[in-house]
Tab-separated table of C-alpha atoms in Angstrom:
chain	number	residue	atom	x	y	z
X	1	MET	CA	59.834	-37.770	-73.010
X	2	ASN	CA	60.676	-34.608	-71.068
X	3	ARG	CA	57.112	-33.396	-71.477
X	4	THR	CA	55.788	-36.689	-70.090
X	5	LYS	CA	58.136	-36.544	-67.102
X	6	LYS	CA	57.062	-32.981	-66.433
X	7	ALA	CA	53.378	-33.946	-66.609
X	8	VAL	CA	53.900	-36.861	-64.217
X	9	ALA	CA	55.870	-34.647	-61.828
X	10	GLU	CA	53.078	-32.050	-61.877
X	11	ALA	CA	50.502	-34.779	-61.227
X	12	ALA	CA	52.560	-36.035	-58.269
X	13	THR	CA	52.783	-32.493	-56.908
X	14	THR	CA	49.038	-32.059	-57.337
X	15	ALA	CA	48.465	-35.350	-55.511
X	16	GLY	CA	50.616	-34.182	-52.597
X	17	ARG	CA	48.702	-30.932	-52.472
X	18	GLY	CA	45.441	-32.867	-52.590
X	19	LEU	CA	46.560	-34.826	-49.529
X	20	VAL	CA	47.373	-31.592	-47.684
X	21	LEU	CA	44.020	-30.048	-48.640
X	22	GLY	CA	42.064	-33.186	-47.752
X	23	VAL	CA	43.661	-33.642	-44.337
X	24	THR	CA	43.316	-29.928	-43.588
X	25	ALA	CA	39.662	-29.980	-44.628
X	26	VAL	CA	38.819	-33.042	-42.527
X	27	ALA	CA	40.865	-32.147	-39.453
X	28	GLY	CA	41.043	-28.341	-39.427
X	29	SER	CA	37.597	-27.482	-40.751
X	30	VAL	CA	35.774	-30.045	-38.593
X	31	VAL	CA	37.488	-28.901	-35.383
X	32	LEU	CA	36.999	-25.208	-36.132
X	33	PHE	CA	33.353	-25.662	-37.128
X	34	VAL	CA	32.547	-27.527	-33.907
X	35	LEU	CA	34.412	-24.991	-31.771
X	36	SER	CA	32.694	-22.093	-33.560
X	37	VAL	CA	29.191	-23.520	-33.071
X	38	LEU	CA	29.850	-24.264	-29.393
X	39	SER	CA	31.441	-20.876	-28.740
X	40	ILE	CA	28.660	-18.904	-30.449
X	41	THR	CA	26.044	-20.978	-28.620
X	42	PHE	CA	27.719	-20.224	-25.297
X	43	VAL	CA	27.521	-16.469	-25.948
X	44	ILE	CA	24.088	-16.452	-24.321
X	45	LEU	CA	25.694	-17.967	-21.201
X	46	GLY	CA	28.442	-15.332	-21.168
X	47	ILE	CA	31.305	-17.769	-21.704
X	48	GLY	CA	31.228	-17.361	-25.471
X	49	VAL	CA	31.918	-13.645	-25.176
X	50	PHE	CA	35.484	-14.504	-24.152
X	51	THR	CA	36.052	-17.475	-26.467
X	52	THR	CA	34.297	-16.419	-29.688
X	53	PRO	CA	36.795	-13.725	-30.834
X	54	HIS	CA	39.693	-16.180	-30.462
X	55	VAL	CA	37.871	-18.993	-32.241
X	56	LEU	CA	36.729	-16.751	-35.096
X	57	ARG	CA	40.248	-15.382	-35.508
X	58	ALA	CA	41.438	-18.979	-35.879
X	59	VAL	CA	38.703	-19.566	-38.480
X	60	ARG	CA	39.801	-16.484	-40.399
X	61	ALA	CA	43.432	-17.579	-40.290
X	62	HIS	CA	42.355	-20.995	-41.625
X	63	ALA	CA	40.343	-19.350	-44.422
X	64	ASN	CA	43.174	-16.962	-45.270
X	65	ARG	CA	45.569	-19.882	-45.525
X	66	ARG	CA	43.225	-21.460	-48.062
X	67	ARG	CA	43.071	-18.151	-49.948
X	68	LEU	CA	46.851	-18.109	-50.140
X	69	LEU	CA	46.986	-21.711	-51.392
X	70	ALA	CA	44.265	-20.951	-53.950
X	71	ALA	CA	46.286	-18.072	-55.392
X	72	THR	CA	49.616	-19.922	-55.228
X	73	TRP	CA	48.568	-23.368	-56.437
X	74	SER	CA	45.676	-22.705	-58.836
X	75	ASP	CA	45.771	-18.954	-59.528
X	76	VAL	CA	42.302	-18.529	-57.978
X	77	ARG	CA	41.946	-15.170	-56.235
X	78	ILE	CA	39.589	-15.110	-53.251
X	79	PRO	CA	39.123	-11.598	-51.775
X	80	VAL	CA	39.587	-11.002	-48.045
X	81	PRO	CA	36.354	-9.217	-47.043
X	82	TYR	CA	36.649	-8.940	-43.254
X	83	ARG	CA	35.623	-5.645	-41.709
X	84	PRO	CA	38.485	-3.958	-39.822
X	85	MET	CA	38.247	-3.683	-36.071
X	86	PRO	CA	38.100	-0.144	-34.647
X	87	ALA	CA	41.398	0.976	-33.150
X	88	ASP	CA	39.701	2.420	-30.031
X	89	LEU	CA	38.055	-0.757	-28.738
X	90	ARG	CA	37.848	-0.770	-24.970
X	91	THR	CA	39.559	-3.383	-22.810
X	92	GLY	CA	38.019	-5.746	-20.300
X	93	VAL	CA	34.577	-7.338	-20.473
X	94	THR	CA	33.063	-4.393	-22.355
X	95	GLY	CA	35.721	-4.619	-25.042
X	96	GLN	CA	35.176	-8.368	-25.377
X	97	VAL	CA	31.432	-7.853	-25.831
X	98	GLU	CA	32.019	-5.196	-28.493
X	99	ARG	CA	34.590	-7.346	-30.287
X	100	THR	CA	32.294	-10.380	-30.277
X	101	THR	CA	29.348	-8.300	-31.489
X	102	LEU	CA	31.307	-6.747	-34.351
X	103	MET	CA	32.655	-10.106	-35.511
X	104	LEU	CA	29.207	-11.732	-35.412
X	105	LYS	CA	27.691	-8.811	-37.359
X	106	ASP	CA	30.303	-9.213	-40.098
X	107	PRO	CA	28.703	-11.145	-43.020
X	108	ALA	CA	32.121	-12.658	-43.775
X	109	THR	CA	31.971	-14.548	-40.462
X	110	TRP	CA	28.879	-16.458	-41.507
X	111	ARG	CA	30.317	-17.123	-44.961
X	112	ASP	CA	33.376	-18.616	-43.235
X	113	LEU	CA	31.181	-20.936	-41.148
X	114	ALA	CA	29.232	-22.041	-44.214
X	115	TRP	CA	32.528	-22.704	-45.976
X	116	LEU	CA	33.798	-24.815	-43.064
X	117	LEU	CA	30.716	-27.017	-43.345
X	118	VAL	CA	31.174	-27.490	-47.102
X	119	ASP	CA	34.960	-27.788	-46.879
X	120	MET	CA	34.860	-30.716	-44.484
X	121	THR	CA	32.433	-32.577	-46.774
X	122	ALA	CA	32.387	-31.754	-50.494
X	123	GLY	CA	35.686	-29.858	-50.338
X	124	ALA	CA	37.456	-32.805	-48.731
X	125	VAL	CA	36.023	-35.217	-51.307
X	126	VAL	CA	37.236	-33.076	-54.225
X	127	ALA	CA	40.671	-32.725	-52.622
X	128	PHE	CA	41.013	-36.482	-52.132
X	129	VAL	CA	39.878	-37.099	-55.719
X	130	SER	CA	42.897	-35.126	-56.973
X	131	LEU	CA	45.010	-37.385	-54.736
X	132	GLY	CA	43.245	-40.582	-55.783
X	133	LEU	CA	43.746	-39.933	-59.498
X	134	PHE	CA	47.474	-40.380	-58.871
X	135	VAL	CA	47.522	-42.990	-56.095
X	136	TYR	CA	44.721	-45.356	-57.163
X	137	PRO	CA	46.436	-46.412	-60.451
X	138	VAL	CA	49.386	-47.709	-58.410
X	139	GLU	CA	47.096	-50.359	-56.922
X	140	GLY	CA	46.235	-51.633	-60.417
X	141	LEU	CA	49.908	-52.026	-61.242
X	142	VAL	CA	50.571	-53.846	-57.953
X	143	LEU	CA	47.670	-56.224	-58.599
X	144	ALA	CA	49.076	-57.062	-62.041
X	145	ALA	CA	52.531	-57.608	-60.508
X	146	GLY	CA	51.175	-60.512	-58.440
X	147	LEU	CA	49.098	-59.123	-55.595
X	148	TRP	CA	46.030	-60.763	-57.196
X	149	ARG	CA	47.264	-64.105	-55.786
X	150	VAL	CA	46.406	-62.912	-52.272
X	151	PHE	CA	42.742	-62.875	-53.288
X	152	GLU	CA	42.868	-66.094	-55.376
X	153	GLU	CA	41.375	-68.345	-52.688
X	154	GLY	CA	39.075	-65.818	-51.044
X	155	GLY	CA	37.222	-64.902	-54.226
X	156	SER	CA	37.471	-61.969	-56.579
X	157	TYR	CA	38.778	-58.591	-55.485
X	158	TRP	CA	37.160	-55.696	-57.286
X	159	TYR	CA	39.432	-53.046	-58.669
X	160	GLY	CA	37.005	-50.459	-59.951
X	161	PHE	CA	34.650	-52.508	-62.101
X	162	VAL	CA	37.237	-55.267	-62.780
X	163	PRO	CA	37.009	-58.485	-60.674
X	164	VAL	CA	40.610	-59.539	-60.054
X	165	HIS	CA	41.189	-63.262	-59.611
X	166	SER	CA	43.867	-64.198	-62.187
X	167	GLN	CA	46.864	-62.861	-64.013
X	168	LEU	CA	44.665	-61.873	-66.938
X	169	THR	CA	42.262	-59.901	-64.779
X	170	GLY	CA	45.282	-58.445	-62.982
X	171	LEU	CA	46.501	-57.124	-66.333
X	172	LEU	CA	43.027	-55.697	-66.975
X	173	ALA	CA	43.297	-53.928	-63.616
X	174	ALA	CA	46.670	-52.520	-64.683
X	175	LEU	CA	45.111	-51.242	-67.934
X	176	LEU	CA	42.311	-49.602	-65.983
X	177	GLY	CA	44.893	-48.100	-63.628
X	178	ALA	CA	46.845	-46.756	-66.611
X	179	ALA	CA	43.684	-45.153	-67.974
X	180	ILE	CA	42.937	-43.552	-64.593
X	181	ALA	CA	46.552	-42.349	-64.409
X	182	ALA	CA	46.207	-40.737	-67.845
X	183	VAL	CA	43.043	-38.991	-66.692
X	184	GLY	CA	44.831	-37.878	-63.537
X	185	VAL	CA	47.810	-36.455	-65.406
X	186	ARG	CA	45.441	-34.509	-67.652
X	187	TYR	CA	42.734	-33.412	-65.222
X	188	ALA	CA	44.065	-33.580	-61.629
X	189	LYS	CA	44.988	-29.889	-61.634
X	190	ASP	CA	41.523	-28.999	-62.926
X	191	VAL	CA	39.947	-31.073	-60.157
X	192	GLN	CA	42.075	-29.287	-57.575
X	193	ARG	CA	41.177	-25.939	-59.106
X	194	GLY	CA	37.541	-26.986	-58.656
X	195	HIS	CA	38.230	-27.360	-54.917
X	196	PHE	CA	39.409	-23.756	-54.739
X	197	LEU	CA	36.558	-22.485	-56.920
X	198	LEU	CA	34.148	-24.185	-54.511
X	199	ALA	CA	35.849	-22.343	-51.649
X	200	LYS	CA	35.649	-19.082	-53.585
X	201	SER	CA	31.904	-19.495	-54.161
X	202	LEU	CA	31.413	-19.473	-50.383
X	203	LEU	CA	34.221	-17.256	-49.076
X	204	ALA	CA	34.029	-14.461	-51.643
X	205	PRO	CA	31.540	-11.646	-50.955
X	206	SER	CA	28.640	-10.831	-53.262
X	207	GLN	CA	29.156	-8.340	-56.092
X	208	ASP	CA	27.564	-5.480	-54.154
X	209	GLN	CA	29.583	-6.268	-51.035
X	210	GLU	CA	32.781	-6.606	-53.045
X	211	LEU	CA	32.144	-3.288	-54.808
X	212	ALA	CA	31.504	-1.524	-51.494
X	213	ARG	CA	34.641	-3.108	-50.018
X	214	ARG	CA	36.764	-2.041	-52.973
X	215	VAL	CA	35.450	1.524	-52.850
X	216	ALA	CA	36.262	1.741	-49.136
X	217	HIS	CA	39.648	0.104	-49.687
X	218	LEU	CA	40.584	2.385	-52.577
X	219	THR	CA	39.470	5.453	-50.617
X	220	GLU	CA	41.718	4.428	-47.744
X	221	THR	CA	44.668	3.624	-49.989
X	222	ARG	CA	44.327	6.941	-51.816
X	223	HIS	CA	44.798	8.699	-48.481
X	224	ASP	CA	47.801	6.466	-47.807
X	225	ALA	CA	49.199	7.350	-51.236
X	226	VAL	CA	48.877	11.067	-50.518
X	227	ASP	CA	50.591	10.645	-47.144
X	228	THR	CA	53.329	8.514	-48.729
X	229	SER	CA	53.920	11.086	-51.472
X	230	ALA	CA	54.181	13.880	-48.923
X	231	ALA	CA	56.637	11.847	-46.836
X	232	GLU	CA	58.673	11.048	-49.962
X	233	LEU	CA	58.872	14.739	-50.895
X	234	ARG	CA	60.078	15.569	-47.377
X	235	ARG	CA	62.706	12.818	-47.662
X	236	ILE	CA	63.935	14.181	-50.992
X	237	GLU	CA	64.121	17.714	-49.590
X	238	ARG	CA	66.032	16.459	-46.532
X	239	ASP	CA	68.440	14.410	-48.638
X	240	LEU	CA	69.093	17.359	-50.939
X	241	HIS	CA	69.573	19.761	-48.041
X	242	ASP	CA	71.801	17.485	-45.968
X	243	GLY	CA	73.672	15.881	-48.841
X	244	ALA	CA	74.281	17.344	-52.282
X	245	GLN	CA	73.318	20.911	-51.341
X	246	ALA	CA	75.714	20.978	-48.391
X	247	ARG	CA	78.547	19.638	-50.582
X	248	LEU	CA	77.851	22.196	-53.301
X	249	VAL	CA	77.868	25.026	-50.741
X	250	ALA	CA	81.171	23.748	-49.343
X	251	MET	CA	82.582	23.493	-52.869
X	252	GLY	CA	81.546	27.114	-53.554
X	253	MET	CA	83.366	28.244	-50.421
X	254	ASP	CA	86.453	26.270	-51.504
X	255	LEU	CA	86.378	27.956	-54.912
X	256	GLY	CA	86.214	31.370	-53.224
X	257	THR	CA	89.242	30.485	-51.110
X	258	ILE	CA	91.066	29.170	-54.191
X	259	GLU	CA	90.418	32.451	-55.980
X	260	ALA	CA	92.029	34.334	-53.109
X	261	LEU	CA	95.019	31.952	-52.773
X	262	ILE	CA	95.787	31.125	-56.389
X	263	GLU	CA	98.473	33.823	-56.672
X	264	LYS	CA	99.661	34.008	-53.055
X	265	ASN	CA	99.789	30.279	-52.235
X	266	PRO	CA	99.499	28.113	-55.377
X	267	ALA	CA	100.253	24.884	-53.471
X	268	LYS	CA	97.393	25.453	-51.038
X	269	ALA	CA	95.101	26.446	-53.931
X	270	LYS	CA	96.016	23.253	-55.744
X	271	GLU	CA	95.151	21.228	-52.637
X	272	LEU	CA	91.774	22.955	-52.373
X	273	ILE	CA	91.087	22.332	-56.076
X	274	ALA	CA	91.609	18.605	-55.492
X	275	HIS	CA	89.248	18.764	-52.507
X	276	ALA	CA	86.652	20.645	-54.574
X	277	ARG	CA	86.910	18.058	-57.344
X	278	LYS	CA	86.322	15.292	-54.785
X	279	SER	CA	83.319	17.152	-53.335
X	280	SER	CA	81.812	17.614	-56.795
X	281	ALA	CA	82.178	13.883	-57.528
X	282	GLU	CA	80.541	12.978	-54.215
X	283	ALA	CA	77.706	15.449	-54.847
X	284	LEU	CA	77.169	13.956	-58.292
X	285	THR	CA	77.072	10.440	-56.824
X	286	GLU	CA	74.544	11.491	-54.203
X	287	LEU	CA	72.370	13.148	-56.863
X	288	ARG	CA	72.488	10.002	-59.001
X	289	ASP	CA	71.535	7.842	-56.005
X	290	LEU	CA	68.703	10.227	-55.210
X	291	VAL	CA	67.410	10.109	-58.797
X	292	ARG	CA	67.698	6.326	-58.802
X	293	GLY	CA	65.631	6.242	-55.614
X	294	ILE	CA	62.920	8.368	-57.244
X	295	HIS	CA	62.786	6.500	-60.573
X	296	PRO	CA	65.735	4.404	-61.770
X	297	PRO	CA	66.783	5.332	-65.330
X	298	VAL	CA	67.030	1.649	-66.290
X	299	LEU	CA	63.363	1.228	-65.308
X	300	ALA	CA	62.273	4.016	-67.628
X	301	GLU	CA	64.538	2.926	-70.478
X	302	ARG	CA	64.407	-0.883	-70.395
X	303	GLY	CA	61.428	-1.856	-68.273
X	304	LEU	CA	60.682	-3.762	-65.085
X	305	GLY	CA	62.541	-6.985	-65.918
X	306	ASP	CA	65.910	-5.386	-66.645
X	307	ALA	CA	65.511	-2.972	-63.727
X	308	VAL	CA	65.004	-5.863	-61.284
X	309	LYS	CA	67.957	-7.733	-62.820
X	310	ALA	CA	70.125	-4.621	-62.327
X	311	LEU	CA	68.869	-4.404	-58.737
X	312	ALA	CA	69.766	-8.066	-58.151
X	313	LEU	CA	73.345	-7.493	-59.310
X	314	ARG	CA	73.891	-5.102	-56.395
X	315	LEU	CA	72.732	-7.596	-53.757
X	316	PRO	CA	75.305	-9.357	-51.545
X	317	VAL	CA	73.634	-12.795	-51.948
X	318	GLU	CA	73.021	-15.114	-54.898
X	319	THR	CA	69.883	-13.901	-56.670
X	320	ASP	CA	68.062	-15.570	-59.570
X	321	VAL	CA	65.670	-13.449	-61.635
X	322	THR	CA	63.214	-14.971	-64.114
X	323	VAL	CA	61.164	-12.639	-66.305
X	324	ASP	CA	58.333	-13.608	-68.645
X	325	LEU	CA	56.629	-10.398	-69.758
X	326	PRO	CA	55.145	-10.032	-73.261
X	327	GLY	CA	55.155	-6.229	-72.997
X	328	ARG	CA	55.436	-3.272	-70.642
X	329	ALA	CA	52.986	-1.976	-68.082
X	330	GLU	CA	52.247	1.693	-67.507
X	331	ALA	CA	55.005	3.640	-65.798
X	332	PRO	CA	53.205	3.982	-62.405
X	333	VAL	CA	52.568	0.209	-62.285
X	334	GLU	CA	56.175	-0.597	-63.213
X	335	SER	CA	57.420	1.821	-60.584
X	336	ALA	CA	55.143	0.328	-57.899
X	337	ALA	CA	56.226	-3.210	-58.757
X	338	TYR	CA	59.918	-2.251	-58.843
X	339	PHE	CA	59.910	-0.551	-55.453
X	340	ALA	CA	57.852	-3.402	-53.998
X	341	VAL	CA	60.541	-5.858	-55.135
X	342	SER	CA	63.246	-3.554	-53.815
X	343	GLU	CA	61.640	-3.363	-50.376
X	344	ILE	CA	60.998	-7.111	-50.205
X	345	LEU	CA	64.602	-7.875	-51.190
X	346	THR	CA	65.877	-5.367	-48.626
X	347	ASN	CA	63.826	-7.112	-45.923
X	348	ALA	CA	65.193	-10.491	-47.019
X	349	ILE	CA	68.791	-9.279	-46.795
X	350	LYS	CA	68.293	-7.529	-43.443
X	351	HIS	CA	66.086	-9.960	-41.556
X	352	ALA	CA	65.882	-13.369	-43.254
X	353	ASN	CA	69.549	-14.380	-42.947
X	354	ALA	CA	69.220	-15.904	-46.424
X	355	ASP	CA	72.041	-16.880	-48.769
X	356	ARG	CA	69.850	-17.314	-51.839
X	357	VAL	CA	66.979	-15.228	-53.213
X	358	TRP	CA	64.857	-15.717	-56.323
X	359	VAL	CA	62.465	-13.415	-58.189
X	360	ASP	CA	59.850	-14.530	-60.747
X	361	ILE	CA	58.010	-11.910	-62.810
X	362	THR	CA	55.111	-13.111	-64.967
X	363	TYR	CA	51.957	-11.799	-66.583
X	364	ALA	CA	48.686	-13.658	-67.206
X	365	GLU	CA	44.980	-12.831	-67.343
X	366	SER	CA	45.536	-9.060	-67.036
X	367	MET	CA	47.557	-9.561	-63.853
X	368	LEU	CA	51.208	-8.691	-63.245
X	369	ARG	CA	52.567	-11.161	-60.698
X	370	VAL	CA	55.904	-10.865	-58.928
X	371	SER	CA	57.026	-13.624	-56.551
X	372	VAL	CA	60.060	-13.099	-54.325
X	373	GLY	CA	61.382	-16.024	-52.306
X	374	ASP	CA	64.332	-16.698	-50.034
X	375	ASN	CA	65.761	-19.648	-48.091
X	376	GLY	CA	66.066	-17.700	-44.849
X	377	VAL	CA	64.679	-18.219	-41.369
X	378	GLY	CA	61.077	-17.246	-42.177
X	379	GLY	CA	58.688	-15.564	-39.765
X	380	ALA	CA	57.749	-12.630	-42.025
X	381	THR	CA	54.247	-11.302	-41.347
X	382	ILE	CA	51.941	-8.550	-42.517
X	383	GLY	CA	51.120	-6.692	-39.334
X	384	SER	CA	50.765	-3.247	-37.882
X	385	GLY	CA	53.983	-1.306	-38.052
X	386	THR	CA	55.823	-3.692	-40.384
X	387	GLY	CA	57.315	-2.744	-43.725
X	388	LEU	CA	55.144	-5.341	-45.465
X	389	SER	CA	52.035	-3.726	-44.002
X	390	GLY	CA	53.006	-0.353	-45.474
X	391	LEU	CA	53.830	-2.028	-48.776
X	392	GLU	CA	50.398	-3.685	-48.810
X	393	ARG	CA	48.717	-0.304	-48.350
X	394	ARG	CA	50.729	1.272	-51.168
X	395	LEU	CA	49.888	-1.605	-53.517
X	396	GLY	CA	46.247	-1.099	-52.610
X	397	THR	CA	46.435	2.200	-54.492
X	398	PHE	CA	46.617	0.106	-57.682
X	399	ASP	CA	44.049	-2.413	-56.398
X	400	GLY	CA	46.979	-4.781	-55.944
X	401	ILE	CA	47.399	-7.488	-53.316
X	402	LEU	CA	50.268	-8.823	-51.238
X	403	ALA	CA	50.394	-12.436	-50.029
X	404	VAL	CA	53.034	-13.806	-47.652
X	405	SER	CA	53.911	-17.415	-46.877
X	406	SER	CA	56.696	-17.521	-44.299
X	407	PRO	CA	56.583	-20.384	-41.785
X	408	ALA	CA	59.117	-20.439	-38.971
X	409	GLY	CA	62.336	-21.882	-40.335
X	410	GLY	CA	61.542	-20.726	-43.864
X	411	PRO	CA	61.420	-20.558	-46.741
X	412	THR	CA	59.625	-17.276	-47.365
X	413	MET	CA	57.541	-16.489	-50.440
X	414	VAL	CA	56.070	-13.015	-50.971
X	415	THR	CA	53.721	-12.604	-53.931
X	416	VAL	CA	52.635	-9.257	-55.374
X	417	GLU	CA	49.759	-9.042	-57.860
X	418	ILE	CA	48.773	-5.845	-59.676
X	419	PRO	CA	45.940	-5.763	-62.249
X	420	CYS	CA	47.103	-3.971	-65.408
X	421	GLU	CA	47.363	-4.156	-69.194
X	422	LEU	CA	50.632	-4.444	-71.082
X	423	SER	CA	51.508	-2.460	-74.176
């Protein structure tokens, strides 16, 4: 019974998602395709030079939203292949011309336009099918409940291939609806996955393009990793110099004073001994915090799941952690995932104004996935200068990805995926 309820609930969720995808495909893709064609056509008149970058950015945002839904709803990963814009683009008309030219030369732009055309036709149909497999059976049940009488005088009403004109045919319609509902419960998610696979076939780059993109991306992230490591070493040196080292030096001076006063002024020496003991305890605490910041002992000893649970216990808000890992990843991957979770949770506490946070850690198809959500105010973005942007670059060192869904008003969901094998 519980399994049936769960299956029906999943089918209802899939139907709701199908409605969202269908409406988005019909409304969003149609509007953006028309605007894109008009704007690109008007480039030769000069007007399109000013409108095309804005329209194409909207197209890319629309496509990226579908990429996020594909990964979140159906576990279909669609790479983001857009070429980065140079940082030194000029302003004014010249800059607009360069920006338009670069965007139109990007092969991903034309793949996006082809996807818009397919999304508003075949993509919309597939999305509405996943909705119809849940909604259409309801009509069969309503017909059997007595709605067939409305069509009794006007002739038969066809429900699928069943002509409905009596209670008996109404019951046949209900049976057909039940059969369609069973198909929907079993296959609606697969149909919806087909929608995203169709999008992937158009949005994803070719193998050669993807390989070139990954090589360029990994080269860039390797440089970022080197810079990050150097910055981390400087931080450790600074923390040691300003923290534990300074306390140990002060403690050494106190011990020298104690040695001189122990016979002449035992009371003062005793006071300094207490102060030295306090300094040693504080130095030890700072060293432990520093070591924990480099690589928490619980991470090395008990793995990612227990390390994140220990991290959650120190948070000032209610935090739920769910872990489903059949083994352990390599130490560098575990460390990257742990510090990614730590940074995301820190951002949630500082900026989201949330009172509840949840963390899900799973592994499937050679992919470690960590999802961190909160019920805060939302508005988190991956942009230049943000902590999430730096985190995305560091994850790129492992060929990992970072996806953020954070509408204004919340909730926020940040998903980290790192390809790896478990031992």
